[in-house]
PDB file of C-alpha atoms in Angstrom:
ATOM      1  CA  UNK B   1     -25.920  76.118  52.127  1.00 60.00           C
ATOM      2  CA  UNK B   2     -28.986  74.151  52.372  1.00 69.00           C
ATOM      3  CA  UNK B   3     -30.663  73.665  55.627  1.00 70.00           C
ATOM      4  CA  UNK B   4     -32.188  70.354  56.434  1.00 72.00           C
ATOM      5  CA  UNK B   5     -35.717  70.327  57.475  1.00 72.00           C
ATOM      6  CA  UNK B   6     -36.195  68.561  60.709  1.00 70.00           C
ATOM      7  CA  UNK B   7     -39.222  66.220  61.133  1.00 67.00           C
ATOM      8  CA  UNK B   8     -41.909  67.511  63.393  1.00 70.00           C
ATOM      9  CA  UNK B   9     -42.307  66.289  66.998  1.00 70.00           C
ATOM     10  CA  UNK B  10     -45.440  64.177  66.416  1.00 70.00           C
ATOM     11  CA  UNK B  11     -43.735  62.111  63.766  1.00 71.00           C
ATOM     12  CA  UNK B  12     -40.753  61.464  66.124  1.00 70.00           C
ATOM     13  CA  UNK B  13     -43.066  60.366  68.881  1.00 75.00           C
ATOM     14  CA  UNK B  14     -45.093  57.944  66.676  1.00 76.00           C
ATOM     15  CA  UNK B  15     -42.516  55.126  67.018  1.00 77.00           C
ATOM     16  CA  UNK B  16     -42.415  55.414  70.771  1.00 80.00           C
ATOM     17  CA  UNK B  17     -46.224  55.436  70.998  1.00 81.00           C
ATOM     18  CA  UNK B  18     -46.413  52.263  68.914  1.00 82.00           C
ATOM     19  CA  UNK B  19     -43.783  50.546  71.144  1.00 85.00           C
ATOM     20  CA  UNK B  20     -45.696  51.585  74.313  1.00 87.00           C
ATOM     21  CA  UNK B  21     -48.985  50.248  72.961  1.00 87.00           C
ATOM     22  CA  UNK B  22     -47.331  46.916  72.031  1.00 88.00           C
ATOM     23  CA  UNK B  23     -45.858  46.619  75.539  1.00 88.00           C
ATOM     24  CA  UNK B  24     -49.230  47.419  77.094  1.00 87.00           C
ATOM     25  CA  UNK B  25     -51.010  44.776  75.019  1.00 86.00           C
ATOM     26  CA  UNK B  26     -48.315  42.181  75.936  1.00 87.00           C
ATOM     27  CA  UNK B  27     -48.839  42.902  79.661  1.00 85.00           C
ATOM     28  CA  UNK B  28     -52.625  42.546  79.271  1.00 84.00           C
ATOM     29  CA  UNK B  29     -52.303  39.258  77.401  1.00 80.00           C
ATOM     30  CA  UNK B  30     -49.911  37.862  80.014  1.00 78.00           C
ATOM     31  CA  UNK B  31     -52.264  38.884  82.822  1.00 77.00           C
ATOM     32  CA  UNK B  32     -55.266  37.256  81.098  1.00 76.00           C
ATOM     33  CA  UNK B  33     -53.706  33.784  80.921  1.00 73.00           C
ATOM     34  CA  UNK B  34     -54.790  31.230  83.498  1.00 69.00           C
ATOM     35  CA  UNK B  35     -52.283  30.207  86.091  1.00 69.00           C
ATOM     36  CA  UNK B  36     -50.727  26.752  85.736  1.00 69.00           C
ATOM     37  CA  UNK B  37     -52.608  23.983  87.590  1.00 72.00           C
ATOM     38  CA  UNK B  38     -51.506  23.279  91.109  1.00 71.00           C
ATOM     39  CA  UNK B  39     -49.907  19.893  91.745  1.00 72.00           C
ATOM     40  CA  UNK B  40     -52.243  17.362  93.353  1.00 68.00           C
ATOM     41  CA  UNK B  41     -51.242  16.623  96.916  1.00 69.00           C
ATOM     42  CA  UNK B  42     -51.807  13.093  98.226  1.00 63.00           C
ATOM     43  CA  UNK B  43     -54.277  12.627 101.039  1.00 65.00           C
ATOM     44  CA  UNK B  44     -53.108  11.792 104.512  1.00 63.00           C
ATOM     45  CA  UNK B  45     -52.133   8.106 104.642  1.00 59.00           C
ATOM     46  CA  UNK B  46     -51.739   7.744 100.871  1.00 57.00           C
ATOM     47  CA  UNK B  47     -48.378   6.800  99.458  1.00 58.00           C
ATOM     48  CA  UNK B  48     -47.151   8.636  96.466  1.00 57.00           C
ATOM     49  CA  UNK B  49     -45.642   5.562  94.886  1.00 59.00           C
ATOM     50  CA  UNK B  50     -49.020   3.790  94.410  1.00 56.00           C
ATOM     51  CA  UNK B  51     -50.475   3.677  90.925  1.00 60.00           C
ATOM     52  CA  UNK B  52     -53.230   6.147  90.250  1.00 61.00           C
ATOM     53  CA  UNK B  53     -56.683   4.650  89.672  1.00 59.00           C
ATOM     54  CA  UNK B  54     -58.149   4.864  86.177  1.00 61.00           C
ATOM     55  CA  UNK B  55     -61.802   5.782  85.681  1.00 57.00           C
ATOM     56  CA  UNK B  56     -64.179   3.041  84.670  1.00 56.00           C
ATOM     57  CA  UNK B  57     -65.445   3.160  81.104  1.00 55.00           C
ATOM     58  CA  UNK B  58     -68.883   4.312  82.272  1.00 54.00           C
ATOM     59  CA  UNK B  59     -67.592   6.982  84.687  1.00 51.00           C
ATOM     60  CA  UNK B  60     -68.962   9.660  82.412  1.00 50.00           C
ATOM     61  CA  UNK B  61     -72.195   9.327  80.429  1.00 53.00           C
ATOM     62  CA  UNK B  62     -72.630  10.509  76.903  1.00 53.00           C
ATOM     63  CA  UNK B  63     -76.188  11.464  76.142  1.00 64.00           C
ATOM     64  CA  UNK B  64     -77.787  12.777  73.032  1.00 71.00           C
ATOM     65  CA  UNK B  65     -80.618  12.270  70.662  1.00 71.00           C
ATOM     66  CA  UNK B  66     -80.406   9.332  68.299  1.00 74.00           C
ATOM     67  CA  UNK B  67     -80.157  10.223  64.680  1.00 78.00           C
ATOM     68  CA  UNK B  68     -82.687   7.578  63.495  1.00 86.00           C
ATOM     69  CA  UNK B  69     -86.314   8.191  64.579  1.00 87.00           C
ATOM     70  CA  UNK B  70     -89.037   5.707  65.383  1.00 88.00           C
ATOM     71  CA  UNK B  71     -91.908   6.482  62.971  1.00 91.00           C
ATOM     72  CA  UNK B  72     -95.488   5.993  64.142  1.00 91.00           C
ATOM     73  CA  UNK B  73     -98.729   6.630  62.240  1.00 92.00           C
ATOM     74  CA  UNK B  74    -102.344   6.434  63.478  1.00 92.00           C
ATOM     75  CA  UNK B  75    -105.711   8.132  63.193  1.00 92.00           C
ATOM     76  CA  UNK B  76    -107.596  10.154  65.817  1.00 92.00           C
ATOM     77  CA  UNK B  77    -110.868  12.053  65.880  1.00 90.00           C
ATOM     78  CA  UNK B  78    -110.025  15.737  65.332  1.00 89.00           C
ATOM     79  CA  UNK B  79    -113.245  16.829  67.064  1.00 88.00           C
ATOM     80  CA  UNK B  80    -112.564  14.945  70.328  1.00 89.00           C
ATOM     81  CA  UNK B  81    -112.066  16.919  73.523  1.00 90.00           C
ATOM     82  CA  UNK B  82    -108.715  16.857  75.369  1.00 88.00           C
ATOM     83  CA  UNK B  83    -109.602  13.882  77.613  1.00 89.00           C
ATOM     84  CA  UNK B  84    -111.016  11.798  74.774  1.00 90.00           C
ATOM     85  CA  UNK B  85    -108.014  12.620  72.642  1.00 89.00           C
ATOM     86  CA  UNK B  86    -105.616  11.539  75.397  1.00 89.00           C
ATOM     87  CA  UNK B  87    -107.440   8.198  75.636  1.00 91.00           C
ATOM     88  CA  UNK B  88    -107.307   7.721  71.853  1.00 91.00           C
ATOM     89  CA  UNK B  89    -103.591   8.498  71.727  1.00 89.00           C
ATOM     90  CA  UNK B  90    -102.883   6.173  74.651  1.00 89.00           C
ATOM     91  CA  UNK B  91    -104.830   3.344  72.980  1.00 91.00           C
ATOM     92  CA  UNK B  92    -103.168   3.867  69.606  1.00 90.00           C
ATOM     93  CA  UNK B  93     -99.648   3.909  71.123  1.00 88.00           C
ATOM     94  CA  UNK B  94    -100.216   0.608  72.880  1.00 88.00           C
ATOM     95  CA  UNK B  95     -99.557  -1.031  69.507  1.00 89.00           C
ATOM     96  CA  UNK B  96     -96.030   0.431  69.683  1.00 84.00           C
ATOM     97  CA  UNK B  97     -95.312  -0.617  73.260  1.00 84.00           C
ATOM     98  CA  UNK B  98     -92.185  -2.600  72.356  1.00 85.00           C
ATOM     99  CA  UNK B  99     -90.675   0.505  70.698  1.00 81.00           C
ATOM    100  CA  UNK B 100     -91.506   2.777  73.616  1.00 82.00           C
ATOM    101  CA  UNK B 101     -90.897   0.646  76.709  1.00 82.00           C
ATOM    102  CA  UNK B 102     -88.070   2.023  78.957  1.00 83.00           C
ATOM    103  CA  UNK B 103     -87.114   4.829  76.664  1.00 84.00           C
ATOM    104  CA  UNK B 104     -87.301   8.621  76.883  1.00 87.00           C
ATOM    105  CA  UNK B 105     -88.164  10.805  73.929  1.00 88.00           C
ATOM    106  CA  UNK B 106     -85.836  13.712  73.321  1.00 87.00           C
ATOM    107  CA  UNK B 107     -87.664  15.262  70.387  1.00 89.00           C
ATOM    108  CA  UNK B 108     -91.001  14.514  68.705  1.00 91.00           C
ATOM    109  CA  UNK B 109     -92.021  15.786  65.276  1.00 92.00           C
ATOM    110  CA  UNK B 110     -95.776  15.456  64.859  1.00 93.00           C
ATOM    111  CA  UNK B 111     -97.568  15.878  61.512  1.00 93.00           C
ATOM    112  CA  UNK B 112    -101.303  16.322  61.792  1.00 92.00           C
ATOM    113  CA  UNK B 113    -103.957  16.476  59.052  1.00 90.00           C
ATOM    114  CA  UNK B 114    -107.300  18.253  59.565  1.00 86.00           C
ATOM    115  CA  UNK B 115    -108.329  20.342  56.568  1.00 80.00           C
ATOM    116  CA  UNK B 116    -106.317  23.586  56.378  1.00 75.00           C
ATOM    117  CA  UNK B 117    -102.730  23.979  57.438  1.00 72.00           C
ATOM    118  CA  UNK B 118    -103.613  25.829  60.610  1.00 84.00           C
ATOM    119  CA  UNK B 119    -106.009  23.106  61.685  1.00 89.00           C
ATOM    120  CA  UNK B 120    -103.436  20.398  61.095  1.00 89.00           C
ATOM    121  CA  UNK B 121    -100.902  22.203  63.240  1.00 91.00           C
ATOM    122  CA  UNK B 122    -103.509  22.605  65.965  1.00 92.00           C
ATOM    123  CA  UNK B 123    -104.326  18.898  65.852  1.00 92.00           C
ATOM    124  CA  UNK B 124    -100.612  18.012  66.082  1.00 91.00           C
ATOM    125  CA  UNK B 125    -100.321  20.397  69.074  1.00 92.00           C
ATOM    126  CA  UNK B 126    -103.285  18.717  70.829  1.00 92.00           C
ATOM    127  CA  UNK B 127    -101.819  15.242  70.132  1.00 93.00           C
ATOM    128  CA  UNK B 128     -98.424  16.289  71.587  1.00 91.00           C
ATOM    129  CA  UNK B 129    -100.225  17.619  74.684  1.00 91.00           C
ATOM    130  CA  UNK B 130    -102.063  14.230  74.947  1.00 90.00           C
ATOM    131  CA  UNK B 131     -98.774  12.381  74.650  1.00 89.00           C
ATOM    132  CA  UNK B 132     -97.472  14.093  77.783  1.00 87.00           C
ATOM    133  CA  UNK B 133    -100.701  13.271  79.634  1.00 85.00           C
ATOM    134  CA  UNK B 134    -100.880   9.614  78.425  1.00 86.00           C
ATOM    135  CA  UNK B 135     -97.177   8.746  78.810  1.00 87.00           C
ATOM    136  CA  UNK B 136     -95.430  11.309  81.027  1.00 88.00           C
ATOM    137  CA  UNK B 137     -92.346   9.157  81.678  1.00 89.00           C
ATOM    138  CA  UNK B 138     -91.670   8.784  77.993  1.00 87.00           C
ATOM    139  CA  UNK B 139     -92.824  12.120  76.535  1.00 88.00           C
ATOM    140  CA  UNK B 140     -92.975  14.432  79.585  1.00 86.00           C
ATOM    141  CA  UNK B 141     -89.733  16.262  78.885  1.00 86.00           C
ATOM    142  CA  UNK B 142     -89.551  15.852  75.071  1.00 87.00           C
ATOM    143  CA  UNK B 143     -89.210  18.853  72.809  1.00 88.00           C
ATOM    144  CA  UNK B 144     -92.105  18.764  70.362  1.00 91.00           C
ATOM    145  CA  UNK B 145     -92.637  20.405  66.934  1.00 92.00           C
ATOM    146  CA  UNK B 146     -96.032  20.512  65.278  1.00 91.00           C
ATOM    147  CA  UNK B 147     -96.561  20.387  61.494  1.00 91.00           C
ATOM    148  CA  UNK B 148     -99.356  19.959  59.009  1.00 90.00           C
ATOM    149  CA  UNK B 149     -99.426  17.009  56.585  1.00 87.00           C
ATOM    150  CA  UNK B 150    -101.010  18.219  53.332  1.00 85.00           C
ATOM    151  CA  UNK B 151    -101.237  14.758  51.739  1.00 86.00           C
ATOM    152  CA  UNK B 152    -102.969  12.834  54.523  1.00 87.00           C
ATOM    153  CA  UNK B 153    -106.666  12.498  55.196  1.00 89.00           C
ATOM    154  CA  UNK B 154    -108.285  14.327  58.105  1.00 89.00           C
ATOM    155  CA  UNK B 155    -107.408  12.887  61.557  1.00 89.00           C
ATOM    156  CA  UNK B 156    -104.126  11.328  60.396  1.00 91.00           C
ATOM    157  CA  UNK B 157    -101.132  11.631  62.692  1.00 92.00           C
ATOM    158  CA  UNK B 158     -97.566  10.785  61.699  1.00 92.00           C
ATOM    159  CA  UNK B 159     -94.846  11.034  64.344  1.00 92.00           C
ATOM    160  CA  UNK B 160     -91.103  10.883  64.229  1.00 92.00           C
ATOM    161  CA  UNK B 161     -89.819  10.160  67.728  1.00 90.00           C
ATOM    162  CA  UNK B 162     -86.116  10.743  68.459  1.00 89.00           C
ATOM    163  CA  UNK B 163     -85.165   8.940  71.624  1.00 87.00           C
ATOM    164  CA  UNK B 164     -82.409  10.002  74.015  1.00 85.00           C
ATOM    165  CA  UNK B 165     -79.329   7.806  73.795  1.00 77.00           C
ATOM    166  CA  UNK B 166     -77.349   6.837  76.825  1.00 66.00           C
ATOM    167  CA  UNK B 167     -73.946   5.159  76.573  1.00 58.00           C
ATOM    168  CA  UNK B 168     -70.513   4.961  78.108  1.00 55.00           C
ATOM    169  CA  UNK B 169     -67.712   7.289  77.289  1.00 48.00           C
ATOM    170  CA  UNK B 170     -64.714   5.625  75.705  1.00 50.00           C
ATOM    171  CA  UNK B 171     -61.767   5.106  78.088  1.00 47.00           C
ATOM    172  CA  UNK B 172     -58.990   7.583  77.362  1.00 50.00           C
ATOM    173  CA  UNK B 173     -55.822   5.932  76.033  1.00 52.00           C
ATOM    174  CA  UNK B 174     -52.510   6.793  77.647  1.00 46.00           C
TER     175      UNK B 174
END
């Protein structure tokens, strides 16, 4: 007569352990869910039969940076001190007043040329600092990036100004 070999105890308990772990994970997932929203109670004096007001189309503002930049190019004296450079930048940007009036720059990419790459980046940095001094309402909070332009003559500045857009959110359709 052959005797059957009985499975060992750990193998018998493996199924129950798996079932217990699955039950524990289910309880954790149910506890992690947010409760359903509470119903809105009408204020004192409001009737519940009145239609609910809909938000105006401009109730929420959508803001971002426009995808198309305004491109500006001009020349400055690379050897000018900070105050003289600010005056030069202010005078040069007066030509672009119609593009700048009433707008706020979100991001400005400035390409400077002044000999080596490091000098061009330093000139672009100084011009961006002068922008904030000359026109703080337009460029005061703008993010700036400074680059060197290898193909331009010394003192050349090229800027790509990305302005902040401001519009109305579309009205949700019911």
